């Protein structure tokens, strides 16, 4: 049995979500993503513009949503709620304490505005899904708080790092991004000591401090360069 067709209101919301990053998308691209005809997309775009959505573009060229538009609130489905609960559980088990607390608060905010039926679904999901944290004890995840702050504010980090062979070194790092491998977190960074991109296991940081100097990766060029290097090494 084929899945039920998406409701028109849900489809309009999905179009807004797809356009809100500012990229130009053609009617064909939207139609393929939503599994409808281009004619339906043209009609939906006209309906959205008629309701006040600031969409620029035209048929045959493409469409984009002007920046600054606020997406209206949307009620969650049961499956979406379960996805959020599972995600929150994983963040609490594998993220740093600050992120874990934020995840719990986010779920509490969602729960406060749900209708009764979905509130019961959320409560049931909270009981049924579990993410044990014994593989990643909280003390080993605590450095992530400062790593995230360094990434967000573009601040260099002064760290004391213990390698697998036990050798300890002091490093100045430019924190670019965090990667979760299931068994551990790693930090992708530019290392001033080695003058190159390096990967560090978060559970081997013995001390982390925010430095006073800044680095610039506002647009993610360094992070993308790190990823390209890491992927090249994996494929070689």
Short mmCIF file of N, CA and C in Angstrom, two decimals, residues 63-215:
data_model
loop_
_atom_site.label_atom_id
_atom_site.label_comp_id
_atom_site.label_asym_id
_atom_site.label_seq_id
_atom_site.Cartn_x
_atom_site.Cartn_y
_atom_site.Cartn_z
N UNK A 63 12.93 29.68 -7.39
CA UNK A 63 12.35 30.47 -6.31
C UNK A 63 13.29 30.48 -5.10
N UNK A 64 13.19 31.53 -4.32
CA UNK A 64 13.90 31.60 -3.05
C UNK A 64 13.09 32.45 -2.09
N UNK A 65 13.31 32.21 -0.81
CA UNK A 65 12.61 32.94 0.25
C UNK A 65 13.54 34.02 0.77
N UNK A 66 13.04 35.24 0.83
CA UNK A 66 13.86 36.34 1.35
C UNK A 66 14.23 36.08 2.80
N UNK A 67 15.48 36.42 3.14
CA UNK A 67 15.98 36.17 4.49
C UNK A 67 15.21 36.99 5.52
N UNK A 68 15.11 36.45 6.73
CA UNK A 68 14.43 37.15 7.80
C UNK A 68 13.00 36.70 8.01
N UNK A 69 12.49 35.90 7.08
CA UNK A 69 11.11 35.43 7.22
C UNK A 69 11.03 34.40 8.33
N UNK A 70 10.10 34.58 9.22
CA UNK A 70 9.92 33.66 10.34
C UNK A 70 8.92 32.56 9.97
N UNK A 71 9.36 31.32 10.10
CA UNK A 71 8.48 30.20 9.80
C UNK A 71 7.42 30.09 10.89
N UNK A 72 6.15 29.98 10.53
CA UNK A 72 5.10 29.88 11.54
C UNK A 72 5.22 28.59 12.33
N UNK A 73 4.72 28.57 13.57
CA UNK A 73 4.82 27.37 14.39
C UNK A 73 4.05 26.20 13.77
N UNK A 74 4.56 24.99 14.01
CA UNK A 74 3.94 23.80 13.45
C UNK A 74 3.78 22.75 14.54
N UNK A 75 2.64 22.06 14.54
CA UNK A 75 2.43 20.98 15.49
C UNK A 75 3.20 19.75 15.03
N UNK A 76 3.79 19.04 15.98
CA UNK A 76 4.56 17.85 15.66
C UNK A 76 3.65 16.64 15.46
N UNK A 77 4.12 15.70 14.63
CA UNK A 77 3.46 14.41 14.53
C UNK A 77 4.04 13.49 15.59
N UNK A 78 3.40 12.34 15.78
CA UNK A 78 3.90 11.39 16.77
C UNK A 78 5.30 10.91 16.44
N UNK A 79 5.57 10.60 15.17
CA UNK A 79 6.91 10.13 14.78
C UNK A 79 7.95 11.23 14.98
N UNK A 80 7.58 12.48 14.68
CA UNK A 80 8.52 13.58 14.90
C UNK A 80 8.85 13.72 16.38
N UNK A 81 7.85 13.54 17.23
CA UNK A 81 8.09 13.61 18.67
C UNK A 81 9.04 12.51 19.13
N UNK A 82 8.84 11.30 18.62
CA UNK A 82 9.72 10.20 19.01
C UNK A 82 11.14 10.47 18.54
N UNK A 83 11.28 11.04 17.34
CA UNK A 83 12.62 11.39 16.85
C UNK A 83 13.28 12.40 17.77
N UNK A 84 12.51 13.39 18.24
CA UNK A 84 13.06 14.39 19.15
C UNK A 84 13.44 13.78 20.50
N UNK A 85 12.62 12.87 21.00
CA UNK A 85 12.92 12.22 22.27
C UNK A 85 14.20 11.40 22.16
N UNK A 86 14.31 10.61 21.08
CA UNK A 86 15.51 9.80 20.88
C UNK A 86 16.74 10.70 20.76
N UNK A 87 16.60 11.78 19.99
CA UNK A 87 17.72 12.71 19.85
C UNK A 87 18.12 13.32 21.17
N UNK A 88 17.13 13.71 21.98
CA UNK A 88 17.43 14.30 23.29
C UNK A 88 18.12 13.29 24.19
N UNK A 89 17.67 12.03 24.15
CA UNK A 89 18.30 10.99 24.97
C UNK A 89 19.76 10.80 24.57
N UNK A 90 20.03 10.80 23.27
CA UNK A 90 21.39 10.63 22.80
C UNK A 90 22.27 11.80 23.21
N UNK A 91 21.72 13.01 23.12
CA UNK A 91 22.48 14.19 23.54
C UNK A 91 22.79 14.12 25.03
N UNK A 92 21.81 13.69 25.83
CA UNK A 92 22.04 13.58 27.27
C UNK A 92 23.08 12.52 27.60
N UNK A 93 23.11 11.43 26.82
CA UNK A 93 24.04 10.34 27.09
C UNK A 93 25.44 10.59 26.53
N UNK A 94 25.51 11.31 25.39
CA UNK A 94 26.80 11.42 24.71
C UNK A 94 27.30 12.85 24.55
N UNK A 95 26.46 13.84 24.87
CA UNK A 95 26.92 15.22 24.79
C UNK A 95 27.46 15.69 26.13
N UNK A 96 27.94 16.92 26.16
CA UNK A 96 28.43 17.45 27.43
C UNK A 96 27.26 17.82 28.34
N UNK A 97 27.49 18.01 29.64
CA UNK A 97 26.39 18.27 30.57
C UNK A 97 25.51 19.46 30.18
N UNK A 98 26.12 20.53 29.66
CA UNK A 98 25.34 21.70 29.28
C UNK A 98 24.38 21.38 28.14
N UNK A 99 24.85 20.61 27.16
CA UNK A 99 23.97 20.22 26.06
C UNK A 99 22.87 19.28 26.54
N UNK A 100 23.24 18.36 27.44
CA UNK A 100 22.24 17.44 27.98
C UNK A 100 21.13 18.18 28.70
N UNK A 101 21.50 19.18 29.48
CA UNK A 101 20.50 19.98 30.18
C UNK A 101 19.62 20.73 29.20
N UNK A 102 20.23 21.28 28.15
CA UNK A 102 19.47 22.01 27.14
C UNK A 102 18.49 21.09 26.42
N UNK A 103 18.90 19.84 26.15
CA UNK A 103 18.01 18.89 25.49
C UNK A 103 16.79 18.59 26.36
N UNK A 104 17.01 18.39 27.66
CA UNK A 104 15.90 18.12 28.57
C UNK A 104 14.96 19.32 28.64
N UNK A 105 15.51 20.53 28.65
CA UNK A 105 14.68 21.73 28.70
C UNK A 105 13.87 21.90 27.42
N UNK A 106 14.48 21.54 26.28
CA UNK A 106 13.77 21.66 25.01
C UNK A 106 12.57 20.73 24.98
N UNK A 107 12.75 19.49 25.44
CA UNK A 107 11.65 18.54 25.47
C UNK A 107 10.55 19.04 26.43
N UNK A 108 10.95 19.62 27.56
CA UNK A 108 9.97 20.14 28.52
C UNK A 108 9.16 21.28 27.90
N UNK A 109 9.79 22.13 27.10
CA UNK A 109 9.08 23.22 26.45
C UNK A 109 8.08 22.68 25.43
N UNK A 110 8.51 21.68 24.68
CA UNK A 110 7.60 21.09 23.69
C UNK A 110 6.41 20.45 24.40
N UNK A 111 6.68 19.73 25.48
CA UNK A 111 5.63 19.04 26.21
C UNK A 111 4.60 20.02 26.76
N UNK A 112 5.04 21.22 27.11
CA UNK A 112 4.15 22.20 27.73
C UNK A 112 3.08 22.72 26.78
N UNK A 113 3.29 22.57 25.47
CA UNK A 113 2.31 23.14 24.52
C UNK A 113 1.63 22.06 23.68
N UNK A 114 1.82 20.79 24.05
CA UNK A 114 1.21 19.72 23.26
C UNK A 114 -0.22 19.44 23.68
N UNK A 115 -1.07 19.03 22.75
CA UNK A 115 -2.40 18.55 23.12
C UNK A 115 -2.26 17.23 23.88
N UNK A 116 -3.34 16.82 24.56
CA UNK A 116 -3.28 15.67 25.45
C UNK A 116 -2.78 14.39 24.77
N UNK A 117 -3.30 14.11 23.58
CA UNK A 117 -2.94 12.86 22.90
C UNK A 117 -1.45 12.79 22.60
N UNK A 118 -0.88 13.90 22.11
CA UNK A 118 0.54 13.90 21.80
C UNK A 118 1.38 13.97 23.06
N UNK A 119 0.86 14.59 24.11
CA UNK A 119 1.58 14.61 25.38
C UNK A 119 1.75 13.18 25.91
N UNK A 120 0.70 12.36 25.77
CA UNK A 120 0.78 10.97 26.20
C UNK A 120 1.78 10.20 25.33
N UNK A 121 1.80 10.50 24.03
CA UNK A 121 2.76 9.84 23.14
C UNK A 121 4.19 10.21 23.54
N UNK A 122 4.41 11.47 23.86
CA UNK A 122 5.73 11.91 24.28
C UNK A 122 6.16 11.22 25.56
N UNK A 123 5.24 11.14 26.52
CA UNK A 123 5.56 10.48 27.79
C UNK A 123 5.88 9.00 27.57
N UNK A 124 5.14 8.35 26.70
CA UNK A 124 5.41 6.95 26.41
C UNK A 124 6.76 6.75 25.74
N UNK A 125 7.11 7.66 24.83
CA UNK A 125 8.40 7.57 24.15
C UNK A 125 9.54 7.78 25.14
N UNK A 126 9.33 8.67 26.09
CA UNK A 126 10.36 8.94 27.07
C UNK A 126 10.67 7.70 27.90
N UNK A 127 9.66 6.87 28.12
CA UNK A 127 9.85 5.64 28.90
C UNK A 127 10.45 4.52 28.05
N UNK A 128 10.07 4.47 26.77
CA UNK A 128 10.45 3.32 25.95
C UNK A 128 11.87 3.41 25.39
N UNK A 129 12.38 4.62 25.21
CA UNK A 129 13.70 4.78 24.61
C UNK A 129 14.73 5.15 25.67
N UNK A 130 15.85 4.42 25.65
CA UNK A 130 16.89 4.63 26.65
C UNK A 130 18.25 4.68 25.96
N UNK A 131 19.11 5.59 26.39
CA UNK A 131 20.48 5.69 25.87
C UNK A 131 21.43 5.68 27.07
N UNK A 132 21.92 4.51 27.50
CA UNK A 132 22.82 4.43 28.66
C UNK A 132 24.11 5.22 28.40
N UNK A 133 24.60 5.87 29.44
CA UNK A 133 25.79 6.71 29.28
C UNK A 133 27.05 6.11 29.88
N UNK A 134 27.02 4.81 30.23
CA UNK A 134 28.19 4.24 30.89
C UNK A 134 29.39 4.14 29.95
N UNK A 135 29.15 4.14 28.62
CA UNK A 135 30.26 4.10 27.67
C UNK A 135 30.97 5.45 27.58
N UNK A 136 30.26 6.51 27.97
CA UNK A 136 30.82 7.85 27.90
C UNK A 136 30.53 8.58 29.20
N UNK A 137 31.25 8.29 30.28
CA UNK A 137 30.99 8.96 31.56
C UNK A 137 31.07 10.48 31.43
N UNK A 138 30.26 11.15 32.21
CA UNK A 138 30.16 12.62 32.12
C UNK A 138 31.51 13.32 32.23
N UNK A 139 32.42 12.92 33.14
CA UNK A 139 33.71 13.64 33.23
C UNK A 139 34.50 13.64 31.92
N UNK A 140 34.37 12.58 31.11
CA UNK A 140 35.11 12.53 29.86
C UNK A 140 34.48 13.42 28.79
N UNK A 141 33.24 13.84 29.04
CA UNK A 141 32.55 14.69 28.06
C UNK A 141 32.58 16.16 28.44
N UNK A 142 33.03 16.47 29.64
CA UNK A 142 33.01 17.85 30.11
C UNK A 142 33.82 18.81 29.24
N UNK A 143 34.97 18.40 28.68
CA UNK A 143 35.71 19.35 27.82
C UNK A 143 34.90 19.88 26.65
N UNK A 144 33.86 19.15 26.23
CA UNK A 144 33.08 19.57 25.07
C UNK A 144 32.44 20.93 25.27
N UNK A 145 32.12 21.29 26.51
CA UNK A 145 31.51 22.59 26.76
C UNK A 145 32.43 23.71 26.29
N UNK A 146 33.71 23.63 26.66
CA UNK A 146 34.67 24.65 26.24
C UNK A 146 35.02 24.52 24.76
N UNK A 147 35.05 23.31 24.24
CA UNK A 147 35.30 23.13 22.81
C UNK A 147 34.21 23.80 21.99
N UNK A 148 32.97 23.62 22.42
CA UNK A 148 31.84 24.24 21.70
C UNK A 148 31.91 25.76 21.80
N UNK A 149 32.28 26.26 22.97
CA UNK A 149 32.39 27.71 23.13
C UNK A 149 33.47 28.28 22.21
N UNK A 150 34.58 27.57 22.12
CA UNK A 150 35.66 28.03 21.23
C UNK A 150 35.21 28.04 19.78
N UNK A 151 34.47 26.99 19.36
CA UNK A 151 33.98 26.94 17.98
C UNK A 151 32.99 28.07 17.71
N UNK A 152 32.06 28.28 18.65
CA UNK A 152 31.01 29.27 18.46
C UNK A 152 31.56 30.69 18.40
N UNK A 153 32.53 31.00 19.26
CA UNK A 153 33.05 32.36 19.36
C UNK A 153 34.33 32.58 18.57
N UNK A 154 34.86 31.53 17.95
CA UNK A 154 36.10 31.68 17.19
C UNK A 154 37.29 31.98 18.07
N UNK A 155 37.38 31.30 19.22
CA UNK A 155 38.46 31.53 20.17
C UNK A 155 39.40 30.33 20.19
N UNK A 156 40.71 30.61 20.21
CA UNK A 156 41.69 29.55 20.30
C UNK A 156 41.65 28.89 21.68
N UNK A 157 42.05 27.64 21.72
CA UNK A 157 42.06 26.88 22.97
C UNK A 157 43.49 26.52 23.36
N UNK A 158 43.77 26.59 24.64
CA UNK A 158 45.03 26.09 25.19
C UNK A 158 44.71 24.76 25.86
N UNK A 159 45.31 23.68 25.38
CA UNK A 159 44.94 22.36 25.87
C UNK A 159 46.16 21.56 26.31
N UNK A 160 45.89 20.64 27.19
CA UNK A 160 46.86 19.62 27.59
C UNK A 160 46.31 18.29 27.09
N UNK A 161 47.05 17.67 26.16
CA UNK A 161 46.52 16.50 25.46
C UNK A 161 47.42 15.29 25.68
N UNK A 162 46.79 14.16 25.99
CA UNK A 162 47.51 12.90 26.20
C UNK A 162 47.26 11.98 25.01
N UNK A 163 48.34 11.62 24.33
CA UNK A 163 48.24 10.72 23.19
C UNK A 163 48.00 9.28 23.65
N UNK A 164 47.73 8.40 22.69
CA UNK A 164 47.47 7.00 23.02
C UNK A 164 48.68 6.35 23.69
N UNK A 165 49.88 6.78 23.30
CA UNK A 165 51.08 6.19 23.89
C UNK A 165 51.45 6.79 25.24
N UNK A 166 50.61 7.71 25.74
CA UNK A 166 50.84 8.31 27.04
C UNK A 166 51.58 9.62 27.02
N UNK A 167 52.16 10.00 25.88
CA UNK A 167 52.89 11.27 25.80
C UNK A 167 51.92 12.45 25.94
N UNK A 168 52.30 13.43 26.77
CA UNK A 168 51.45 14.59 27.01
C UNK A 168 52.10 15.82 26.38
N UNK A 169 51.30 16.63 25.72
CA UNK A 169 51.81 17.85 25.09
C UNK A 169 50.85 19.00 25.32
N UNK A 170 51.38 20.20 25.25
CA UNK A 170 50.57 21.42 25.35
C UNK A 170 50.37 21.97 23.94
N UNK A 171 49.14 22.24 23.61
CA UNK A 171 48.81 22.67 22.24
C UNK A 171 47.95 23.93 22.26
N UNK A 172 48.09 24.73 21.21
CA UNK A 172 47.15 25.80 20.92
C UNK A 172 46.35 25.37 19.70
N UNK A 173 45.04 25.24 19.87
CA UNK A 173 44.19 24.70 18.82
C UNK A 173 43.15 25.71 18.36
N UNK A 174 42.82 25.62 17.09
CA UNK A 174 41.67 26.35 16.55
C UNK A 174 40.55 25.33 16.41
N UNK A 175 39.57 25.31 17.31
CA UNK A 175 38.52 24.27 17.26
C UNK A 175 37.57 24.52 16.10
N UNK A 176 37.46 23.54 15.21
CA UNK A 176 36.66 23.71 13.99
C UNK A 176 35.37 22.93 14.00
N UNK A 177 35.37 21.71 14.55
CA UNK A 177 34.15 20.90 14.55
C UNK A 177 34.33 19.63 15.35
N UNK A 178 33.21 19.08 15.79
CA UNK A 178 33.19 17.84 16.57
C UNK A 178 32.54 16.73 15.76
N UNK A 179 33.10 15.53 15.87
CA UNK A 179 32.58 14.36 15.15
C UNK A 179 32.36 13.24 16.16
N UNK A 180 31.17 12.62 16.11
CA UNK A 180 30.87 11.52 17.02
C UNK A 180 30.98 10.21 16.25
N UNK A 181 31.78 9.28 16.78
CA UNK A 181 32.07 8.01 16.10
C UNK A 181 31.35 6.83 16.74
N UNK A 182 30.45 7.07 17.66
CA UNK A 182 29.76 5.99 18.34
C UNK A 182 30.46 5.57 19.62
N UNK A 183 31.78 5.43 19.56
CA UNK A 183 32.53 5.07 20.76
C UNK A 183 33.28 6.26 21.36
N UNK A 184 33.44 7.32 20.59
CA UNK A 184 34.13 8.50 21.13
C UNK A 184 33.82 9.72 20.27
N UNK A 185 34.06 10.90 20.85
CA UNK A 185 34.01 12.17 20.14
C UNK A 185 35.43 12.55 19.73
N UNK A 186 35.57 13.17 18.57
CA UNK A 186 36.86 13.74 18.19
C UNK A 186 36.68 15.21 17.80
N UNK A 187 37.73 15.97 18.02
CA UNK A 187 37.74 17.38 17.64
C UNK A 187 38.62 17.55 16.42
N UNK A 188 38.07 18.15 15.38
CA UNK A 188 38.86 18.54 14.22
C UNK A 188 39.37 19.96 14.45
N UNK A 189 40.67 20.17 14.31
CA UNK A 189 41.25 21.46 14.68
C UNK A 189 42.49 21.77 13.85
N UNK A 190 42.84 23.04 13.82
CA UNK A 190 44.15 23.46 13.31
C UNK A 190 45.07 23.54 14.52
N UNK A 191 46.19 22.83 14.44
CA UNK A 191 47.14 22.78 15.56
C UNK A 191 48.31 23.70 15.25
N UNK A 192 48.53 24.70 16.09
CA UNK A 192 49.63 25.63 15.86
C UNK A 192 50.98 24.95 16.06
N UNK A 193 51.06 23.98 16.96
CA UNK A 193 52.32 23.27 17.20
C UNK A 193 52.76 22.52 15.95
N UNK A 194 51.82 21.82 15.31
CA UNK A 194 52.13 21.01 14.12
C UNK A 194 51.91 21.78 12.81
N UNK A 195 51.34 22.98 12.90
CA UNK A 195 51.04 23.79 11.72
C UNK A 195 50.27 22.99 10.66
N UNK A 196 49.19 22.38 11.13
CA UNK A 196 48.36 21.61 10.22
C UNK A 196 47.09 21.15 10.90
N UNK A 197 46.19 20.55 10.09
CA UNK A 197 44.96 20.00 10.64
C UNK A 197 45.28 18.72 11.41
N UNK A 198 44.65 18.59 12.56
CA UNK A 198 44.84 17.40 13.38
C UNK A 198 43.50 16.99 13.99
N UNK A 199 43.43 15.71 14.38
CA UNK A 199 42.24 15.16 15.02
C UNK A 199 42.59 14.74 16.44
N UNK A 200 41.75 15.14 17.41
CA UNK A 200 42.03 14.86 18.82
C UNK A 200 40.82 14.19 19.45
N UNK A 201 41.06 13.12 20.21
CA UNK A 201 39.99 12.48 20.96
C UNK A 201 39.64 13.33 22.17
N UNK A 202 38.35 13.62 22.32
CA UNK A 202 37.91 14.48 23.41
C UNK A 202 38.23 13.87 24.77
N UNK A 203 38.13 12.54 24.89
CA UNK A 203 38.37 11.91 26.19
C UNK A 203 39.85 11.89 26.58
N UNK A 204 40.74 12.42 25.72
CA UNK A 204 42.16 12.49 26.05
C UNK A 204 42.62 13.90 26.38
N UNK A 205 41.68 14.85 26.42
CA UNK A 205 42.03 16.18 26.88
C UNK A 205 42.12 16.16 28.41
N UNK A 206 43.28 16.48 28.94
CA UNK A 206 43.44 16.52 30.39
C UNK A 206 43.11 17.89 30.95
N UNK A 207 43.22 18.92 30.12
CA UNK A 207 42.87 20.28 30.54
C UNK A 207 42.56 21.10 29.29
N UNK A 208 41.56 21.95 29.40
CA UNK A 208 41.17 22.83 28.29
C UNK A 208 40.90 24.21 28.86
N UNK A 209 41.43 25.24 28.20
CA UNK A 209 41.17 26.62 28.62
C UNK A 209 40.95 27.48 27.38
N UNK A 210 40.03 28.41 27.49
CA UNK A 210 39.78 29.36 26.40
C UNK A 210 40.89 30.38 26.38
N UNK A 211 41.53 30.54 25.23
CA UNK A 211 42.57 31.54 25.09
C UNK A 211 41.99 32.91 24.75
N UNK A 212 42.82 33.90 24.70
CA UNK A 212 42.35 35.25 24.41
C UNK A 212 42.36 35.59 22.94
N UNK A 213 43.06 34.80 22.13
CA UNK A 213 43.19 35.11 20.71
C UNK A 213 42.04 34.50 19.91
N UNK A 214 41.73 35.18 18.83
CA UNK A 214 40.65 34.72 17.96
C UNK A 214 41.21 34.11 16.67
N UNK A 215 40.39 33.28 16.04
CA UNK A 215 40.66 32.80 14.68
C UNK A 215 39.37 32.96 13.90
#
